[in-house]
PDB file of C-alpha atoms in Angstrom:
ATOM      1  CA  MET A   1      -2.004 -61.384 -21.171  1.00 36.00           C
ATOM      2  CA  SER A   2      -0.628 -64.499 -22.839  1.00 51.00           C
ATOM      3  CA  ARG A   3       2.923 -65.723 -22.292  1.00 64.00           C
ATOM      4  CA  ARG A   4       5.568 -64.081 -24.421  1.00 78.00           C
ATOM      5  CA  LEU A   5       8.187 -66.819 -24.077  1.00 87.00           C
ATOM      6  CA  VAL A   6       8.213 -70.634 -24.069  1.00 92.00           C
ATOM      7  CA  LYS A   7      11.452 -72.537 -23.336  1.00 94.00           C
ATOM      8  CA  GLU A   8      11.535 -76.302 -23.791  1.00 95.00           C
ATOM      9  CA  TYR A   9      14.459 -78.594 -23.049  1.00 97.00           C
ATOM     10  CA  ILE A  10      15.165 -82.294 -23.320  1.00 96.00           C
ATOM     11  CA  LEU A  11      17.480 -84.047 -20.926  1.00 97.00           C
ATOM     12  CA  ILE A  12      18.645 -87.456 -19.851  1.00 97.00           C
ATOM     13  CA  VAL A  13      18.542 -87.998 -16.117  1.00 98.00           C
ATOM     14  CA  LYS A  14      19.813 -90.740 -13.855  1.00 97.00           C
ATOM     15  CA  GLY A  15      16.805 -92.424 -12.315  1.00 96.00           C
ATOM     16  CA  CYS A  16      13.150 -91.642 -12.916  1.00 95.00           C
ATOM     17  CA  PRO A  17      11.122 -88.801 -11.426  1.00 95.00           C
ATOM     18  CA  PRO A  18       8.452 -89.897  -8.920  1.00 92.00           C
ATOM     19  CA  GLN A  19       5.643 -89.044 -11.362  1.00 94.00           C
ATOM     20  CA  LYS A  20       5.562 -89.249 -15.147  1.00 94.00           C
ATOM     21  CA  ASP A  21       4.263 -85.664 -15.359  1.00 94.00           C
ATOM     22  CA  GLY A  22       4.782 -83.070 -12.707  1.00 95.00           C
ATOM     23  CA  ILE A  23       5.539 -79.574 -11.566  1.00 96.00           C
ATOM     24  CA  VAL A  24       8.492 -78.672  -9.376  1.00 96.00           C
ATOM     25  CA  ASP A  25       7.692 -75.455  -7.523  1.00 95.00           C
ATOM     26  CA  THR A  26      10.422 -74.420  -5.072  1.00 93.00           C
ATOM     27  CA  TRP A  27      12.643 -71.581  -3.977  1.00 93.00           C
ATOM     28  CA  ILE A  28      16.157 -71.669  -5.396  1.00 95.00           C
ATOM     29  CA  VAL A  29      18.897 -70.455  -3.071  1.00 93.00           C
ATOM     30  CA  ARG A  30      22.682 -70.444  -3.062  1.00 91.00           C
ATOM     31  CA  ASP A  31      24.100 -73.507  -1.353  1.00 89.00           C
ATOM     32  CA  PRO A  32      25.694 -72.182   1.853  1.00 87.00           C
ATOM     33  CA  ALA A  33      28.366 -74.909   1.648  1.00 89.00           C
ATOM     34  CA  ASP A  34      29.416 -73.993  -1.919  1.00 90.00           C
ATOM     35  CA  ARG A  35      28.719 -70.544  -3.417  1.00 87.00           C
ATOM     36  CA  LYS A  36      28.985 -71.948  -6.982  1.00 90.00           C
ATOM     37  CA  ARG A  37      26.029 -74.249  -6.413  1.00 94.00           C
ATOM     38  CA  PHE A  38      22.341 -73.677  -5.838  1.00 95.00           C
ATOM     39  CA  LYS A  39      19.764 -75.793  -4.053  1.00 93.00           C
ATOM     40  CA  ALA A  40      16.006 -76.096  -4.022  1.00 93.00           C
ATOM     41  CA  VAL A  41      14.039 -75.326  -0.887  1.00 91.00           C
ATOM     42  CA  ALA A  42      10.498 -76.703  -0.759  1.00 88.00           C
ATOM     43  CA  LEU A  43       7.717 -74.154  -0.534  1.00 76.00           C
ATOM     44  CA  SER A  44       6.294 -76.113   2.400  1.00 64.00           C
ATOM     45  CA  GLY A  45       9.264 -74.841   4.436  1.00 48.00           C
ATOM     46  CA  GLY A  46       7.335 -71.689   5.208  1.00 42.00           C
ATOM     47  CA  SER A  47       5.189 -68.950   3.812  1.00 37.00           C
ATOM     48  CA  LYS A  48       4.808 -65.215   4.235  1.00 33.00           C
ATOM     49  CA  HIS A  49       2.186 -65.872   6.907  1.00 30.00           C
ATOM     50  CA  GLU A  50       4.006 -68.554   8.871  1.00 34.00           C
ATOM     51  CA  LYS A  51       5.716 -67.478  12.082  1.00 33.00           C
ATOM     52  CA  PHE A  52       9.480 -67.770  11.978  1.00 31.00           C
ATOM     53  CA  GLY A  53      10.830 -70.756  13.882  1.00 37.00           C
ATOM     54  CA  GLU A  54      13.813 -73.077  14.124  1.00 42.00           C
ATOM     55  CA  ASP A  55      12.632 -75.307  11.270  1.00 44.00           C
ATOM     56  CA  THR A  56      12.154 -72.375   8.901  1.00 43.00           C
ATOM     57  CA  GLU A  57      15.593 -70.995   9.767  1.00 47.00           C
ATOM     58  CA  LYS A  58      17.227 -74.331   8.866  1.00 48.00           C
ATOM     59  CA  ASN A  59      15.524 -74.193   5.452  1.00 49.00           C
ATOM     60  CA  GLY A  60      16.946 -70.758   4.713  1.00 51.00           C
ATOM     61  CA  TRP A  61      13.883 -68.686   5.614  1.00 48.00           C
ATOM     62  CA  LYS A  62      14.550 -65.332   7.278  1.00 53.00           C
ATOM     63  CA  ALA A  63      12.480 -63.507   9.873  1.00 44.00           C
ATOM     64  CA  ASP A  64      11.169 -60.055   9.117  1.00 48.00           C
ATOM     65  CA  ALA A  65      10.481 -57.418  11.784  1.00 49.00           C
ATOM     66  CA  SER A  66       7.088 -58.982  12.659  1.00 46.00           C
ATOM     67  CA  GLY A  67       8.584 -62.455  13.090  1.00 44.00           C
ATOM     68  CA  ALA A  68       6.973 -63.761   9.877  1.00 45.00           C
ATOM     69  CA  ALA A  69       9.074 -65.935   7.595  1.00 51.00           C
ATOM     70  CA  SER A  70      10.127 -64.497   4.252  1.00 58.00           C
ATOM     71  CA  ALA A  71      11.444 -66.318   1.195  1.00 61.00           C
ATOM     72  CA  PRO A  72      15.101 -67.341   1.173  1.00 70.00           C
ATOM     73  CA  GLY A  73      15.685 -67.030  -2.564  1.00 87.00           C
ATOM     74  CA  LYS A  74      13.775 -66.847  -5.820  1.00 92.00           C
ATOM     75  CA  ARG A  75      10.762 -68.914  -6.718  1.00 94.00           C
ATOM     76  CA  ALA A  76      11.333 -71.372  -9.564  1.00 95.00           C
ATOM     77  CA  VAL A  77       8.724 -73.421 -11.429  1.00 95.00           C
ATOM     78  CA  THR A  78       9.552 -76.293 -13.788  1.00 96.00           C
ATOM     79  CA  PHE A  79       7.067 -78.499 -15.660  1.00 96.00           C
ATOM     80  CA  TYR A  80       8.395 -81.927 -16.604  1.00 97.00           C
ATOM     81  CA  HIS A  81       7.221 -84.934 -18.621  1.00 95.00           C
ATOM     82  CA  VAL A  82       8.955 -88.320 -18.686  1.00 95.00           C
ATOM     83  CA  VAL A  83       9.177 -89.342 -22.339  1.00 94.00           C
ATOM     84  CA  SER A  84      10.751 -92.780 -21.846  1.00 94.00           C
ATOM     85  CA  VAL A  85      12.696 -94.851 -19.331  1.00 95.00           C
ATOM     86  CA  TYR A  86      15.651 -97.126 -20.107  1.00 95.00           C
ATOM     87  CA  GLY A  87      17.007 -99.025 -17.106  1.00 93.00           C
ATOM     88  CA  GLY A  88      18.182 -96.451 -14.595  1.00 94.00           C
ATOM     89  CA  TYR A  89      17.906 -93.503 -16.999  1.00 96.00           C
ATOM     90  CA  SER A  90      15.026 -91.371 -18.249  1.00 96.00           C
ATOM     91  CA  LEU A  91      14.521 -89.079 -21.215  1.00 96.00           C
ATOM     92  CA  VAL A  92      12.635 -86.046 -19.899  1.00 97.00           C
ATOM     93  CA  ARG A  93      11.052 -83.016 -21.563  1.00 96.00           C
ATOM     94  CA  VAL A  94      10.990 -79.826 -19.492  1.00 96.00           C
ATOM     95  CA  ARG A  95       9.324 -76.425 -19.821  1.00 95.00           C
ATOM     96  CA  LEU A  96      10.225 -73.503 -17.626  1.00 94.00           C
ATOM     97  CA  LYS A  97       7.812 -71.004 -16.154  1.00 93.00           C
ATOM     98  CA  THR A  98      10.696 -69.112 -14.558  1.00 92.00           C
ATOM     99  CA  GLY A  99      14.297 -68.912 -15.659  1.00 91.00           C
ATOM    100  CA  ARG A 100      16.628 -69.173 -12.687  1.00 94.00           C
ATOM    101  CA  THR A 101      20.330 -70.001 -12.804  1.00 93.00           C
ATOM    102  CA  HIS A 102      20.786 -73.810 -12.949  1.00 96.00           C
ATOM    103  CA  GLN A 103      17.011 -74.231 -12.474  1.00 97.00           C
ATOM    104  CA  ILE A 104      16.594 -77.480 -14.411  1.00 97.00           C
ATOM    105  CA  ARG A 105      19.710 -79.040 -12.912  1.00 97.00           C
ATOM    106  CA  VAL A 106      18.715 -78.056  -9.366  1.00 97.00           C
ATOM    107  CA  HIS A 107      15.119 -79.246  -9.797  1.00 97.00           C
ATOM    108  CA  MET A 108      16.150 -82.613 -11.230  1.00 97.00           C
ATOM    109  CA  LYS A 109      18.543 -83.123  -8.306  1.00 97.00           C
ATOM    110  CA  PHE A 110      15.689 -82.106  -5.984  1.00 96.00           C
ATOM    111  CA  LEU A 111      13.593 -84.915  -7.518  1.00 96.00           C
ATOM    112  CA  GLY A 112      16.464 -87.360  -6.970  1.00 96.00           C
ATOM    113  CA  CYS A 113      17.218 -87.621 -10.698  1.00 97.00           C
ATOM    114  CA  PRO A 114      20.312 -85.568 -11.534  1.00 98.00           C
ATOM    115  CA  VAL A 115      21.076 -84.738 -15.145  1.00 98.00           C
ATOM    116  CA  LEU A 116      23.533 -87.157 -16.734  1.00 98.00           C
ATOM    117  CA  GLY A 117      27.003 -85.627 -17.044  1.00 97.00           C
ATOM    118  CA  ASP A 118      26.347 -82.858 -14.519  1.00 97.00           C
ATOM    119  CA  ALA A 119      29.693 -82.293 -12.810  1.00 95.00           C
ATOM    120  CA  ILE A 120      28.224 -79.827 -10.283  1.00 95.00           C
ATOM    121  CA  TYR A 121      25.037 -81.552  -9.092  1.00 96.00           C
ATOM    122  CA  SER A 122      25.824 -85.222  -9.693  1.00 95.00           C
ATOM    123  CA  ARG A 123      28.574 -87.811  -9.480  1.00 94.00           C
ATOM    124  CA  LYS A 124      30.393 -89.280 -12.460  1.00 94.00           C
ATOM    125  CA  ASP A 125      28.241 -91.942 -14.091  1.00 95.00           C
ATOM    126  CA  GLU A 126      29.588 -95.497 -14.347  1.00 93.00           C
ATOM    127  CA  LEU A 127      28.072 -96.215 -17.771  1.00 94.00           C
ATOM    128  CA  PHE A 128      28.868 -92.775 -19.242  1.00 96.00           C
ATOM    129  CA  PRO A 129      31.888 -91.501 -17.243  1.00 95.00           C
ATOM    130  CA  ASN A 130      33.016 -88.965 -19.858  1.00 94.00           C
ATOM    131  CA  GLU A 131      29.598 -87.678 -20.864  1.00 96.00           C
ATOM    132  CA  SER A 132      29.052 -83.923 -20.808  1.00 95.00           C
ATOM    133  CA  LEU A 133      25.834 -82.358 -19.565  1.00 97.00           C
ATOM    134  CA  ALA A 134      22.895 -84.178 -21.214  1.00 97.00           C
ATOM    135  CA  LEU A 135      20.683 -81.098 -21.315  1.00 97.00           C
ATOM    136  CA  HIS A 136      19.592 -79.564 -24.606  1.00 97.00           C
ATOM    137  CA  SER A 137      17.552 -76.454 -25.367  1.00 96.00           C
ATOM    138  CA  ARG A 138      15.144 -77.910 -27.913  1.00 94.00           C
ATOM    139  CA  LEU A 139      12.625 -75.132 -28.517  1.00 95.00           C
ATOM    140  CA  LEU A 140      12.254 -71.417 -27.978  1.00 94.00           C
ATOM    141  CA  LYS A 141       8.983 -69.684 -28.801  1.00 94.00           C
ATOM    142  CA  LEU A 142       8.543 -65.991 -28.418  1.00 92.00           C
ATOM    143  CA  ARG A 143       6.293 -63.180 -29.426  1.00 90.00           C
ATOM    144  CA  LEU A 144       8.227 -60.691 -31.539  1.00 88.00           C
ATOM    145  CA  PRO A 145       7.258 -57.010 -31.530  1.00 87.00           C
ATOM    146  CA  GLY A 146       4.957 -56.169 -34.403  1.00 87.00           C
ATOM    147  CA  LYS A 147       4.242 -59.851 -35.176  1.00 85.00           C
ATOM    148  CA  GLN A 148       1.080 -61.790 -34.478  1.00 86.00           C
ATOM    149  CA  GLY A 149       1.423 -65.142 -32.791  1.00 88.00           C
ATOM    150  CA  MET A 150       4.494 -66.885 -31.506  1.00 90.00           C
ATOM    151  CA  VAL A 151       7.633 -67.486 -33.567  1.00 92.00           C
ATOM    152  CA  ALA A 152       9.317 -70.843 -32.898  1.00 94.00           C
ATOM    153  CA  PHE A 153      13.014 -71.626 -33.081  1.00 94.00           C
ATOM    154  CA  LYS A 154      14.008 -75.300 -32.895  1.00 95.00           C
ATOM    155  CA  ALA A 155      17.516 -76.604 -32.344  1.00 95.00           C
ATOM    156  CA  ALA A 156      18.620 -79.955 -33.732  1.00 94.00           C
ATOM    157  CA  VAL A 157      19.507 -82.554 -31.120  1.00 93.00           C
ATOM    158  CA  PRO A 158      23.304 -82.867 -30.867  1.00 94.00           C
ATOM    159  CA  GLU A 159      24.932 -86.095 -32.067  1.00 95.00           C
ATOM    160  CA  ARG A 160      26.439 -86.783 -28.614  1.00 94.00           C
ATOM    161  CA  PHE A 161      22.903 -86.740 -27.179  1.00 93.00           C
ATOM    162  CA  LYS A 162      21.697 -89.152 -29.875  1.00 94.00           C
ATOM    163  CA  ARG A 163      24.665 -91.470 -29.174  1.00 96.00           C
ATOM    164  CA  VAL A 164      23.745 -91.696 -25.487  1.00 96.00           C
ATOM    165  CA  LEU A 165      20.112 -92.428 -26.342  1.00 94.00           C
ATOM    166  CA  ALA A 166      21.191 -95.126 -28.831  1.00 94.00           C
ATOM    167  CA  ALA A 167      23.455 -96.707 -26.187  1.00 96.00           C
ATOM    168  CA  LEU A 168      20.607 -96.715 -23.660  1.00 95.00           C
ATOM    169  CA  LYS A 169      18.199 -98.260 -26.170  1.00 93.00           C
ATOM    170  CA  ALA A 170      20.766-100.973 -26.952  1.00 93.00           C
ATOM    171  CA  ALA A 171      21.558-101.701 -23.298  1.00 93.00           C
ATOM    172  CA  TYR A 172      18.078-101.613 -21.745  1.00 91.00           C
ATOM    173  CA  PRO A 173      14.562-102.462 -22.826  1.00 87.00           C
ATOM    174  CA  ARG A 174      12.290 -99.449 -22.622  1.00 84.00           C
ATOM    175  CA  SER A 175      10.277 -99.866 -19.413  1.00 83.00           C
ATOM    176  CA  TYR A 176       8.066 -96.839 -20.015  1.00 80.00           C
ATOM    177  CA  ALA A 177       7.073 -94.808 -23.047  1.00 79.00           C
ATOM    178  CA  SER A 178       4.677 -91.885 -23.011  1.00 78.00           C
ATOM    179  CA  PRO A 179       1.807 -91.938 -25.523  1.00 74.00           C
ATOM    180  CA  GLY A 180       2.947 -90.796 -28.957  1.00 65.00           C
ATOM    181  CA  ILE A 181       6.583 -91.601 -28.193  1.00 62.00           C
ATOM    182  CA  LYS A 182       7.340 -93.046 -31.616  1.00 59.00           C
ATOM    183  CA  ALA A 183       6.355 -89.853 -33.450  1.00 58.00           C
ATOM    184  CA  TRP A 184       8.179 -87.721 -30.880  1.00 58.00           C
ATOM    185  CA  GLU A 185      11.399 -89.760 -31.092  1.00 62.00           C
ATOM    186  CA  GLU A 186      11.331 -89.590 -34.883  1.00 59.00           C
ATOM    187  CA  ARG A 187      11.576 -85.803 -34.587  1.00 61.00           C
ATOM    188  CA  LEU A 188      14.758 -86.038 -32.494  1.00 62.00           C
TER     189      LEU A 188
END
């Protein structure tokens, strides 16, 4: 059966992800130090067939009755694509396979590139100290009952987001641009 929902976001992150295109596939768990926050736990921390041990316990994995490790939270999968890089900032496009609380924010922090303006998962930015969360739901596609094909809903990019991008373009030369960037940026 084909997917019934597509969610696409654009965001500005501090830093640049390790790859220009990638998939973040982790467990998302509550941060034991702060119940309002979540954190990503790498899948390599254990599996259903791995015996429970000290290292799996530190990563949040629990032992079941047989001593096998079981997942600490919910699996979360995020696909990302770096659109362009300006100095120490990147414009990133993201699609979600799952929809966990704070998923994009947690996964970007996991990659070492927190979302600009994120008061929970990042520190105040020196260049944009008063910026709010630079995360925007750009596209929602879904299959409506009784309709053939997907119906797309697009949201215009907020002016505050455009202002940050303009400031980055003015302050830094673009050090990376994905193919077709000019046409994509014109749609922003």
